[in-house]
Tab-separated table of C-alpha atoms in Angstrom:
chain	number	residue	atom	x	y	z
B	49	ASP	CA	-10.366	-14.674	21.470
B	50	ALA	CA	-7.102	-14.573	23.275
B	51	LYS	CA	-4.757	-17.456	22.494
B	52	THR	CA	-2.806	-17.323	25.781
B	53	THR	CA	-3.275	-18.552	29.290
B	54	GLN	CA	-1.703	-16.763	32.318
B	55	PRO	CA	-2.116	-17.055	36.054
B	56	PRO	CA	-4.411	-14.312	37.304
B	57	SER	CA	-1.977	-13.042	39.905
B	58	MET	CA	1.501	-13.364	41.278
B	59	ASP	CA	3.515	-11.799	44.066
B	60	CYS	CA	7.306	-10.936	44.032
B	61	ALA	CA	9.615	-9.439	46.513
B	62	GLU	CA	11.218	-6.148	45.728
B	63	GLY	CA	14.685	-6.712	44.280
B	64	ARG	CA	14.100	-10.261	43.191
B	65	ALA	CA	13.476	-11.579	39.767
B	66	ALA	CA	9.876	-11.774	38.652
B	67	ASN	CA	9.106	-14.624	36.303
B	68	LEU	CA	5.772	-14.463	34.661
B	69	PRO	CA	4.614	-17.631	32.719
B	70	CYS	CA	2.410	-17.705	29.646
B	71	ASN	CA	0.936	-20.714	27.787
B	72	HIS	CA	0.317	-20.414	24.065
B	73	SER	CA	0.005	-24.079	22.947
B	74	THR	CA	-1.841	-23.326	19.793
B	75	ILE	CA	0.634	-20.788	18.484
B	76	SER	CA	1.427	-21.021	14.745
B	77	GLY	CA	4.623	-20.601	12.852
B	78	ASN	CA	4.177	-16.925	11.857
B	79	GLU	CA	2.899	-15.715	15.194
B	80	TYR	CA	4.873	-13.590	17.557
B	81	VAL	CA	4.646	-13.547	21.398
B	82	TYR	CA	4.291	-9.947	22.742
B	83	TRP	CA	4.242	-8.792	26.257
B	84	TYR	CA	2.526	-5.484	27.445
B	85	ARG	CA	1.933	-4.215	30.945
B	86	GLN	CA	-0.686	-1.872	32.294
B	87	ILE	CA	0.016	0.224	35.346
B	88	HIS	CA	-3.202	1.398	37.166
B	89	SER	CA	-4.922	4.279	35.355
B	90	GLN	CA	-2.579	4.177	32.337
B	91	GLY	CA	-2.746	2.682	28.902
B	92	PRO	CA	-0.815	-0.549	28.157
B	93	GLN	CA	2.926	-0.221	27.608
B	94	TYR	CA	4.994	-2.388	25.249
B	95	ILE	CA	7.646	-4.472	26.919
B	96	ILE	CA	9.141	-6.951	24.529
B	97	HIS	CA	8.286	-9.436	21.726
B	98	GLY	CA	9.836	-12.425	20.062
B	99	LEU	CA	9.354	-15.201	17.490
B	100	LYS	CA	11.643	-18.078	18.300
B	101	ASN	CA	14.794	-16.833	19.952
B	102	ASN	CA	15.108	-15.429	23.473
B	103	GLU	CA	15.151	-11.645	23.520
B	104	THR	CA	16.420	-9.151	26.114
B	105	ASN	CA	16.061	-5.340	26.274
B	106	GLU	CA	16.435	-2.693	28.950
B	107	MET	CA	13.136	-3.609	30.582
B	108	ALA	CA	13.028	-7.439	30.496
B	109	SER	CA	13.947	-10.756	29.085
B	110	LEU	CA	11.696	-13.080	27.171
B	111	ILE	CA	12.378	-16.817	27.142
B	112	ILE	CA	10.464	-18.900	24.542
B	113	THR	CA	10.573	-22.645	24.720
B	114	GLU	CA	11.899	-24.602	21.785
B	115	ASP	CA	8.433	-25.817	20.835
B	116	ARG	CA	7.160	-22.297	21.230
B	117	LYS	CA	4.195	-23.472	23.277
B	118	SER	CA	5.006	-21.323	26.335
B	119	SER	CA	7.189	-18.487	27.301
B	120	THR	CA	8.393	-16.578	30.418
B	121	LEU	CA	8.714	-12.946	30.896
B	122	ILE	CA	11.552	-12.093	33.367
B	123	LEU	CA	11.903	-8.766	35.219
B	124	PRO	CA	15.471	-9.191	36.627
B	125	HIS	CA	15.108	-6.933	39.684
B	126	ALA	CA	11.588	-6.068	40.347
B	127	THR	CA	10.737	-2.809	41.897
B	128	LEU	CA	7.431	-1.422	43.453
B	129	ARG	CA	6.798	0.465	40.156
B	130	ASP	CA	6.691	-2.857	38.351
B	131	THR	CA	3.444	-3.578	40.039
B	132	ALA	CA	1.016	-3.860	37.056
B	133	VAL	CA	-1.097	-6.177	34.999
B	134	TYR	CA	1.106	-8.097	32.489
B	135	TYR	CA	-0.426	-9.291	29.233
B	136	CYS	CA	1.064	-12.042	27.074
B	137	ILE	CA	-0.331	-11.747	23.519
B	138	VAL	CA	0.067	-13.940	20.521
B	139	ARG	CA	-0.044	-11.874	17.350
B	140	ASP	CA	0.284	-12.844	13.745
B	141	GLY	CA	2.769	-11.084	11.417
B	142	GLY	CA	0.049	-10.397	8.823
B	143	ALA	CA	-1.435	-7.235	7.632
B	144	THR	CA	-4.063	-6.670	10.286
B	145	ASN	CA	-1.500	-6.799	13.168
B	146	LYS	CA	-4.217	-6.875	15.723
B	147	LEU	CA	-3.388	-7.221	19.521
B	148	ILE	CA	-6.008	-9.371	21.243
B	149	PHE	CA	-5.667	-9.059	25.015
B	150	GLY	CA	-6.677	-11.640	27.521
B	151	THR	CA	-7.030	-10.818	31.238
B	152	GLY	CA	-3.380	-10.905	32.031
B	153	THR	CA	-1.459	-11.462	35.288
B	154	LEU	CA	-1.579	-8.955	38.119
B	155	LEU	CA	2.007	-8.767	39.472
B	156	ALA	CA	2.237	-7.362	42.976
B	157	VAL	CA	5.649	-6.427	44.056
B	158	GLN	CA	5.969	-6.474	47.750
B	159	PRO	CA	8.390	-4.277	49.774
D	175	GLU	CA	8.544	11.877	20.685
D	176	ALA	CA	5.237	13.024	21.898
D	177	GLY	CA	2.819	10.280	22.865
D	178	VAL	CA	-0.751	9.446	21.856
D	179	ALA	CA	-3.002	12.244	23.142
D	180	GLN	CA	-6.627	11.555	24.194
D	181	SER	CA	-9.343	13.847	25.470
D	182	PRO	CA	-11.315	14.224	27.655
D	183	ARG	CA	-9.583	12.228	30.495
D	184	TYR	CA	-12.893	11.610	32.260
D	185	LYS	CA	-16.557	11.942	31.143
D	186	ILE	CA	-19.808	11.354	33.008
D	187	ILE	CA	-23.003	11.243	31.119
D	188	GLU	CA	-26.577	10.035	31.528
D	189	LYS	CA	-27.829	6.998	29.658
D	190	ARG	CA	-29.255	7.770	26.216
D	191	GLN	CA	-26.988	10.847	25.865
D	192	SER	CA	-24.309	11.029	23.273
D	193	VAL	CA	-20.585	11.398	23.827
D	194	ALA	CA	-17.415	11.766	21.726
D	195	PHE	CA	-13.815	10.986	22.340
D	196	TRP	CA	-10.771	12.467	20.561
D	197	CYS	CA	-7.437	10.872	19.768
D	198	ASN	CA	-4.282	12.396	18.198
D	199	PRO	CA	-1.808	9.616	17.327
D	200	ILE	CA	1.946	9.833	17.238
D	201	SER	CA	3.049	11.863	14.110
D	202	GLY	CA	3.546	9.595	11.165
D	203	HIS	CA	1.808	6.534	12.524
D	204	ALA	CA	-0.443	5.174	9.892
D	205	THR	CA	-2.371	2.685	11.979
D	206	LEU	CA	-4.780	3.804	14.675
D	207	TYR	CA	-6.833	1.568	17.036
D	208	TRP	CA	-9.669	2.114	19.443
D	209	TYR	CA	-10.048	-0.256	22.424
D	210	GLN	CA	-12.698	-0.530	25.018
D	211	GLN	CA	-11.604	-1.737	28.476
D	212	ILE	CA	-14.256	-2.663	31.044
D	213	LEU	CA	-13.215	-2.795	34.615
D	214	GLY	CA	-11.341	-6.082	35.446
D	215	GLN	CA	-10.947	-7.027	31.784
D	216	GLY	CA	-8.234	-6.690	29.194
D	217	PRO	CA	-8.701	-4.149	26.346
D	218	LYS	CA	-11.025	-5.149	23.555
D	219	LEU	CA	-10.429	-3.926	20.029
D	220	LEU	CA	-13.297	-1.919	18.655
D	221	ILE	CA	-11.901	-0.523	15.397
D	222	GLN	CA	-8.616	-0.392	13.415
D	223	PHE	CA	-7.701	2.315	10.925
D	224	GLN	CA	-4.951	2.211	8.336
D	225	ASN	CA	-4.457	5.894	7.282
D	226	ASN	CA	-8.087	7.024	7.014
D	227	GLY	CA	-9.514	3.696	5.950
D	228	VAL	CA	-11.146	1.150	8.189
D	229	VAL	CA	-9.326	-2.127	8.331
D	230	ASP	CA	-11.313	-3.943	10.956
D	231	ASP	CA	-14.487	-2.844	12.649
D	232	SER	CA	-15.975	-6.295	13.405
D	233	GLN	CA	-16.320	-5.698	17.110
D	234	LEU	CA	-17.666	-2.207	16.815
D	235	PRO	CA	-21.355	-2.110	17.974
D	236	LYS	CA	-22.384	-0.120	14.817
D	237	ASP	CA	-25.942	0.584	15.993
D	238	ARG	CA	-24.532	2.994	18.567
D	239	PHE	CA	-20.880	3.411	18.053
D	240	SER	CA	-19.109	5.274	15.123
D	241	ALA	CA	-15.563	6.308	14.523
D	242	GLU	CA	-13.851	8.349	11.860
D	243	ARG	CA	-10.320	9.277	11.119
D	244	LEU	CA	-10.186	12.364	8.902
D	245	LYS	CA	-7.166	12.980	6.833
D	246	GLY	CA	-5.521	9.952	8.285
D	247	VAL	CA	-4.445	11.716	11.419
D	248	ASP	CA	-6.822	12.481	14.360
D	249	SER	CA	-9.673	10.181	15.120
D	250	THR	CA	-13.046	10.503	17.039
D	251	LEU	CA	-15.104	7.792	18.525
D	252	LYS	CA	-18.734	8.467	19.179
D	253	ILE	CA	-21.397	6.738	21.223
D	254	GLN	CA	-25.065	7.647	20.508
D	255	PRO	CA	-27.118	6.833	22.604
D	256	ALA	CA	-25.005	5.619	25.488
D	257	LYS	CA	-25.971	2.694	27.673
D	258	LEU	CA	-24.986	1.812	31.227
D	259	GLU	CA	-22.819	-1.033	29.875
D	260	ASP	CA	-20.732	1.385	27.860
D	261	SER	CA	-18.960	2.501	31.088
D	262	ALA	CA	-15.373	1.714	30.433
D	263	VAL	CA	-12.085	3.212	29.629
D	264	TYR	CA	-11.563	3.897	25.936
D	265	LEU	CA	-8.005	3.561	24.752
D	266	CYS	CA	-6.486	4.865	21.499
D	267	ALA	CA	-3.271	3.394	20.208
D	268	SER	CA	-1.154	4.079	17.170
D	269	SER	CA	1.719	2.180	15.385
D	270	SER	CA	3.926	2.711	12.372
D	271	THR	CA	5.505	-0.655	11.707
D	272	GLY	CA	2.705	-2.523	13.290
D	273	TYR	CA	5.079	-4.048	15.847
D	274	GLY	CA	4.964	-1.750	18.808
D	275	TYR	CA	1.816	0.049	19.710
D	276	THR	CA	1.829	3.115	21.695
D	277	PHE	CA	-1.250	3.673	23.835
D	278	GLY	CA	-2.781	6.775	25.169
D	279	SER	CA	-3.883	7.195	28.792
D	280	GLY	CA	-7.441	6.635	27.850
D	281	THR	CA	-10.802	8.330	28.457
D	282	ARG	CA	-12.818	6.965	31.448
D	283	LEU	CA	-16.467	7.043	30.648
D	284	THR	CA	-19.099	6.612	33.294
D	285	VAL	CA	-22.698	6.251	32.203
D	286	VAL	CA	-25.327	6.840	34.942
């Protein structure tokens, strides 16, 4: 079962920052937080991942709370092409390395 | 680098027929995954291969689903016989380090 809780949907205005929350209150010490997104009719696409520290790449920023029980994915300047389902996934660093998806958040970027 | 290739892109079959899906992972990726995604849900892991060995097939309905990965490269997923509830998108993914998966575009199966 997925170990994360996300809102089912969110709206964001084009050009504004999109902040997608995720709760993972049962996360354990060796588990990473991953974010993927899935644009309609495509496979999921990796965005970013982190363990404890905040992370940033060319796509997004990941803010993880100090207690690691929640995180926020930030798309700094959302565009219409960012409309997608965003999945927050907790994944252990062990050998199986499975990604267990929940139902995600449908982000709708409005013009 | 080339992405994960899947074929066919779409398939429509009648219930009780058989169907096979093919996946060619990114070159050098040792780990390959098959997921099933029913409309409105997140992808569900069916089976995981490490090279040509099965690591996890606990969610694979083995009475009708089978998968193989010959020579640790390409993989096929078969359903025989298909049921209406097998209608879904079947996604293949591969990874090298185990950190970032790369997914294919999937095969959309409709069972009528």
